[in-house]
GROMACS .gro file of N, CA and C in nm:
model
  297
    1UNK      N    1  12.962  10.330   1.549
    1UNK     CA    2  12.871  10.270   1.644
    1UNK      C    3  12.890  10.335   1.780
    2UNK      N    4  12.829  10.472   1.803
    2UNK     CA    5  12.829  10.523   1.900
    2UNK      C    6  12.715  10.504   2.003
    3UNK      N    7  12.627  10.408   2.013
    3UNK     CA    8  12.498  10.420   2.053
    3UNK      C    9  12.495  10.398   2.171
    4UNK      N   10  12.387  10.469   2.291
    4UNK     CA   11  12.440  10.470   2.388
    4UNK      C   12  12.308  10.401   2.474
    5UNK      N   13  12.356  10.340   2.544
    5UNK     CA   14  12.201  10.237   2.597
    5UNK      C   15  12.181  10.306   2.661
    6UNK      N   16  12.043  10.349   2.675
    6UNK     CA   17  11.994  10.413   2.852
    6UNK      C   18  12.003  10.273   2.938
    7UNK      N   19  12.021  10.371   3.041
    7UNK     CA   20  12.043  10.292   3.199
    7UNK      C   21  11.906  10.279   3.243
    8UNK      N   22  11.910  10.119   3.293
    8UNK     CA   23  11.792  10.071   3.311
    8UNK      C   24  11.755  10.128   3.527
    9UNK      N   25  11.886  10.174   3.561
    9UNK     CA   26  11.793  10.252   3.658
    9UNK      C   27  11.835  10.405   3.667
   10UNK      N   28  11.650  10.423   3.744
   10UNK     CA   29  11.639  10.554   3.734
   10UNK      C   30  11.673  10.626   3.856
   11UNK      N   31  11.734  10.716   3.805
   11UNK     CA   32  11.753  10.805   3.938
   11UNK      C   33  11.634  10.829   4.063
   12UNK      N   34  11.642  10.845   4.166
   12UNK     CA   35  11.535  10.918   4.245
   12UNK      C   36  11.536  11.017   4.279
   13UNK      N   37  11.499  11.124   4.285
   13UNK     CA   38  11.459  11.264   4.339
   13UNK      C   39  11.473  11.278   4.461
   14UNK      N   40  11.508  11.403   4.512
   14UNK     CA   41  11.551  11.379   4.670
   14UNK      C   42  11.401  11.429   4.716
   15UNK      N   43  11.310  11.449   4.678
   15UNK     CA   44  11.151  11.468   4.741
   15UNK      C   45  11.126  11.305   4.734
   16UNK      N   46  11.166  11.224   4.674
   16UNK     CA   47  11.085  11.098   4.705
   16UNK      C   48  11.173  11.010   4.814
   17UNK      N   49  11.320  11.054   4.838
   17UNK     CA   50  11.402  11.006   4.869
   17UNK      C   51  11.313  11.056   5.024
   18UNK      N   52  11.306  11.162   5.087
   18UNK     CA   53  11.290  11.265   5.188
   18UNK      C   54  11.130  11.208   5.234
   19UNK      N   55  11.077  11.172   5.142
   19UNK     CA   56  10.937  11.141   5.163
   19UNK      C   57  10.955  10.955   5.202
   20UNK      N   58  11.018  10.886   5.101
   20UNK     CA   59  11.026  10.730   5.190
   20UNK      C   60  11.071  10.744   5.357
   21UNK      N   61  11.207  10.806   5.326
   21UNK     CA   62  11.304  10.785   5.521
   21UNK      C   63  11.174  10.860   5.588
   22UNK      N   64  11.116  10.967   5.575
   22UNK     CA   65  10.938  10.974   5.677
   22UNK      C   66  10.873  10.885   5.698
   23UNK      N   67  10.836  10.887   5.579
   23UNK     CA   68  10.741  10.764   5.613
   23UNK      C   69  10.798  10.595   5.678
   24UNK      N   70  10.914  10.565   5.627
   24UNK     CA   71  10.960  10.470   5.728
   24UNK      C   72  11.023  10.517   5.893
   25UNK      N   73  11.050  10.631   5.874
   25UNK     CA   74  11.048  10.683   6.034
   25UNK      C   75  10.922  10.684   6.094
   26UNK      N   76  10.803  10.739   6.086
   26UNK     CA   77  10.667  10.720   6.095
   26UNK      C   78  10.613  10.605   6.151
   27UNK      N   79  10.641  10.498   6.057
   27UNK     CA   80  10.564  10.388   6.087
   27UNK      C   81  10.685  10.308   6.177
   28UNK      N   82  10.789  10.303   6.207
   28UNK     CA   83  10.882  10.242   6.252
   28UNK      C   84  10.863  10.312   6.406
   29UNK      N   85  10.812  10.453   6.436
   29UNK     CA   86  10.751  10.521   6.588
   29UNK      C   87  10.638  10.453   6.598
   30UNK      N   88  10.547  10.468   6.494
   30UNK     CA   89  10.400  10.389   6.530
   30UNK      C   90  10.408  10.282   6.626
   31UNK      N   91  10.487  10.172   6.559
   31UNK     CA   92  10.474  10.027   6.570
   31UNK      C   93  10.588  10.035   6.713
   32UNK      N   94  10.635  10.129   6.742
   32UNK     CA   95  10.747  10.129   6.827
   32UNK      C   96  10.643  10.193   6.990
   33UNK      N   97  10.568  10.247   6.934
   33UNK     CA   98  10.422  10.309   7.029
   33UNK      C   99  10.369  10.208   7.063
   34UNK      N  100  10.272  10.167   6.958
   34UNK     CA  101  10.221  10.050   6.975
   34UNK      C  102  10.256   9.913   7.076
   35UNK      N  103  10.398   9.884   7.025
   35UNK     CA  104  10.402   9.747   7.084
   35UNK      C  105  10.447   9.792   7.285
   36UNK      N  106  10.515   9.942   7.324
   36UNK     CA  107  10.529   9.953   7.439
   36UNK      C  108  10.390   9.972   7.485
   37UNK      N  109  10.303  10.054   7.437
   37UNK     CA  110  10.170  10.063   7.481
   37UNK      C  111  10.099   9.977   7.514
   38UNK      N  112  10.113   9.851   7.365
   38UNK     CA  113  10.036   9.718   7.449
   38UNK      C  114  10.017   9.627   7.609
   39UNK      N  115   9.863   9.634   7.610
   39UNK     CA  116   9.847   9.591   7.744
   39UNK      C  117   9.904   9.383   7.770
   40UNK      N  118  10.041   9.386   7.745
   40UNK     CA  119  10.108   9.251   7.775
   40UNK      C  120  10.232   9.286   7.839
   41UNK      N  121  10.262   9.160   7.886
   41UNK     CA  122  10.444   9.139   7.963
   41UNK      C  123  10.532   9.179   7.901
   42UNK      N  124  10.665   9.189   7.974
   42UNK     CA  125  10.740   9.205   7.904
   42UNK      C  126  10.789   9.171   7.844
   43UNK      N  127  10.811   9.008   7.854
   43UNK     CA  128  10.789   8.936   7.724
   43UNK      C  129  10.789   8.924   7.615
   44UNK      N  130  10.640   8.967   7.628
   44UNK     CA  131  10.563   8.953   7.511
   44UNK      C  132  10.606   9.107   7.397
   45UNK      N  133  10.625   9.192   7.497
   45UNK     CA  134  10.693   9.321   7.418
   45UNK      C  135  10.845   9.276   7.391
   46UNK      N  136  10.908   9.189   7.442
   46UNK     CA  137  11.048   9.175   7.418
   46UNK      C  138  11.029   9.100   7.248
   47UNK      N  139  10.951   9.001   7.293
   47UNK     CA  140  10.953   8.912   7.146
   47UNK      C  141  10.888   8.974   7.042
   48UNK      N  142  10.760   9.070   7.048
   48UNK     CA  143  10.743   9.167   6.944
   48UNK      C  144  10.869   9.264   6.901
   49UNK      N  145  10.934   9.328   6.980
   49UNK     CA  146  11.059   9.388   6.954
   49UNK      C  147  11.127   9.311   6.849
   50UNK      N  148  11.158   9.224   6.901
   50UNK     CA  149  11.258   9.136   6.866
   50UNK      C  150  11.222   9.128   6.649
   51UNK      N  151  11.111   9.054   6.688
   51UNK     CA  152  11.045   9.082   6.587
   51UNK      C  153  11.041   9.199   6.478
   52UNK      N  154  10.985   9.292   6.508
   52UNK     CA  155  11.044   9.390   6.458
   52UNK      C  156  11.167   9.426   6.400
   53UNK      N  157  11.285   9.408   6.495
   53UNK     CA  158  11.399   9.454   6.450
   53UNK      C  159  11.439   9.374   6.342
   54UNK      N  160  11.399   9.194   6.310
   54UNK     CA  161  11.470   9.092   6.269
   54UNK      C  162  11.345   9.163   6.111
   55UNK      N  163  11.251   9.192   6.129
   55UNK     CA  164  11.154   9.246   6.011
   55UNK      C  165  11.261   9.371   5.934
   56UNK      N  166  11.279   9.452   6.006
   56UNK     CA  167  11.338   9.592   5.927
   56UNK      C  168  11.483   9.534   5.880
   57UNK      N  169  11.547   9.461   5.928
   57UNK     CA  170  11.656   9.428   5.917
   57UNK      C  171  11.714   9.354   5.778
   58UNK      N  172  11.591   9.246   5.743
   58UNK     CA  173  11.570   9.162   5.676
   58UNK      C  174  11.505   9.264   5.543
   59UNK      N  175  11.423   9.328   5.530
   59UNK     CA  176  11.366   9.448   5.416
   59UNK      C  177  11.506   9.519   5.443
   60UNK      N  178  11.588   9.572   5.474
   60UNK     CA  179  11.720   9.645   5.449
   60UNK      C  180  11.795   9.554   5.359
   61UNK      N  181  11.841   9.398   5.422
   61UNK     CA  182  11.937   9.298   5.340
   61UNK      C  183  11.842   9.292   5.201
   62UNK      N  184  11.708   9.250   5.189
   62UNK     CA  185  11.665   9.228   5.066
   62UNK      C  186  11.677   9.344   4.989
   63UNK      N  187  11.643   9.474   5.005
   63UNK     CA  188  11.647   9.547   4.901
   63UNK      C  189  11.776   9.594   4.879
   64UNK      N  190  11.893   9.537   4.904
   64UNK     CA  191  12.020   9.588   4.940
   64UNK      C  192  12.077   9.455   4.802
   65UNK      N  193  11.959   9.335   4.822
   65UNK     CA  194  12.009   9.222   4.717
   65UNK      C  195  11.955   9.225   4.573
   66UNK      N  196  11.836   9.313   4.597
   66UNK     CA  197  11.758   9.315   4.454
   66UNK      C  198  11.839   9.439   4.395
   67UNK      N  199  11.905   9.545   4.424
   67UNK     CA  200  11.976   9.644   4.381
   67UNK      C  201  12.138   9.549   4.337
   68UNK      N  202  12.201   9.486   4.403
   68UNK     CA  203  12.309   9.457   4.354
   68UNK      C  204  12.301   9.360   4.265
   69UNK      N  205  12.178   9.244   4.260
   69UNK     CA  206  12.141   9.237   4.136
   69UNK      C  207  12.135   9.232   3.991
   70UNK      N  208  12.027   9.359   4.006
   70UNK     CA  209  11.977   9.511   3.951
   70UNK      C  210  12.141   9.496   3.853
   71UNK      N  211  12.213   9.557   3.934
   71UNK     CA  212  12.357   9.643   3.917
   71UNK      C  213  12.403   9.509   3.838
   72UNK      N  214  12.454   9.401   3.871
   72UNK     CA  215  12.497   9.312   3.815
   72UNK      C  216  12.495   9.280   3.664
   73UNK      N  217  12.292   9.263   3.661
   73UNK     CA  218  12.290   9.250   3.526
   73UNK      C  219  12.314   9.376   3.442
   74UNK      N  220  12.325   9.461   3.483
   74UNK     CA  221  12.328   9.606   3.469
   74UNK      C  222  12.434   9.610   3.377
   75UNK      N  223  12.544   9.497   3.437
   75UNK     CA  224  12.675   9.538   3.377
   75UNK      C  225  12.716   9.430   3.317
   76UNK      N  226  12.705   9.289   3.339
   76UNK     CA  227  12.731   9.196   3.246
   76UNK      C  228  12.635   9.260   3.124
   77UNK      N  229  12.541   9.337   3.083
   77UNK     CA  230  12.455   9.340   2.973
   77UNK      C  231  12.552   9.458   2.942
   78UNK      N  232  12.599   9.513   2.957
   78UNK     CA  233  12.704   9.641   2.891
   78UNK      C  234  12.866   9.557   2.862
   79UNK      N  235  12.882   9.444   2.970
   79UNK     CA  236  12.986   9.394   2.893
   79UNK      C  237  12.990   9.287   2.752
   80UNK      N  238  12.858   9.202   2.777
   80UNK     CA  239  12.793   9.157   2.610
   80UNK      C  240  12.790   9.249   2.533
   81UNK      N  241  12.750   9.375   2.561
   81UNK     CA  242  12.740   9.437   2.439
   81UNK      C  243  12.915   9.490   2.394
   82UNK      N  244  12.951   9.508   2.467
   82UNK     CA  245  13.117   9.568   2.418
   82UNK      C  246  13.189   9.478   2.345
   83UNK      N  247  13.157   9.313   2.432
   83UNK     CA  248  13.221   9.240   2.304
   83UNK      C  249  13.167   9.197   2.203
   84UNK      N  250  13.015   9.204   2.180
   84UNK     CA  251  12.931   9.232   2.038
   84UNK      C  252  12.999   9.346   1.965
   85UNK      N  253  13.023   9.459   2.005
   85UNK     CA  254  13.073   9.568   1.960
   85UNK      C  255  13.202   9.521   1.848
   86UNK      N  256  13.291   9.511   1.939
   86UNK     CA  257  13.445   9.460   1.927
   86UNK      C  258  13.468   9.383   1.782
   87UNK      N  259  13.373   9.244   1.853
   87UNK     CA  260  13.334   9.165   1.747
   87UNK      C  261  13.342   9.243   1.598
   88UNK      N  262  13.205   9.321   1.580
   88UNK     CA  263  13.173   9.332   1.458
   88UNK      C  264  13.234   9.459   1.405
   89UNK      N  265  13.322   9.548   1.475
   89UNK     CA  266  13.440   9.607   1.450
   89UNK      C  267  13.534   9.592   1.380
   90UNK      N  268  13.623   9.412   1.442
   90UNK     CA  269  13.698   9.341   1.376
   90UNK      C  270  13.647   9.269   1.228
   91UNK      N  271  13.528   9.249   1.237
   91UNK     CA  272  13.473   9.167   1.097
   91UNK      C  273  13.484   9.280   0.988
   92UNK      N  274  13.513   9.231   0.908
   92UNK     CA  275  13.562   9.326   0.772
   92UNK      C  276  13.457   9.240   0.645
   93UNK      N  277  13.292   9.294   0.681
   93UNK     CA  278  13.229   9.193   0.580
   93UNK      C  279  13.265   9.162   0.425
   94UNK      N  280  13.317   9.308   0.349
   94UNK     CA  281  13.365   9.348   0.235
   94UNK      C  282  13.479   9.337   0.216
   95UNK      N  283  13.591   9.277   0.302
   95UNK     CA  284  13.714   9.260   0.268
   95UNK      C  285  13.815   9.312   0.236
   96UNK      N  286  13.814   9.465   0.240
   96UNK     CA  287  13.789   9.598   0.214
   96UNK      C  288  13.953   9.639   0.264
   97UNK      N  289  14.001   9.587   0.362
   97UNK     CA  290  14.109   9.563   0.452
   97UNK      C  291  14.209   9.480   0.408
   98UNK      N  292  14.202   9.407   0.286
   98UNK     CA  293  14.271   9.319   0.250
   98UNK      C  294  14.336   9.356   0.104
   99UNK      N  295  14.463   9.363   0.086
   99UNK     CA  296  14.499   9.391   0.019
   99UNK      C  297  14.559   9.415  -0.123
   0.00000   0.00000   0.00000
């Protein structure tokens, strides 16, 4: 019983890797344009800021929770299977072992 589960995650490519951190650099200048550009107080740019930061911050912790997760079941499902393994290792259906 050598069988080997594929891994339920997939690698990423460093072109898609290179292409997300842009595009979240991108839109993270946009919105960083935007909210100093806007014609309001400072204020009102402080609490959009604010905003912002508590937004990116919060999408960092979540996808940081759906990956460990991810990983978790990742590995309790490889440790069920080892002691399924084990299990039916030790079972001797034929008796075969006995002398």
């Amino acid at each position: 019983m050598t069988e080997v589960t594929p891994s339920v995650q997939r690698p990423t490519t460093t072109a898609f890797f290179v292409q997300s951190a842009i595009a979240f650099g991108v839109s993270l200048f946009a919105l960083l344009v935007g909210i100093v550009r806007l014609p309001v107080g400072q204020w009102e740019r402080a609490f959009l800021g604010l905003g912002l930061v508590f937004v990116v911050s919060s999408a960092f912790t979540l996808a940081k929770c759906v990956r460990d997760r991810q990983e978790a079941s990742e590995v309790t499902s490889r440790v069920d299977k080892a002691r399924i393994d084990k299990l039916l290792t030790e079972v001797d259906p034929f008796g075969q072992g006995k002398g």
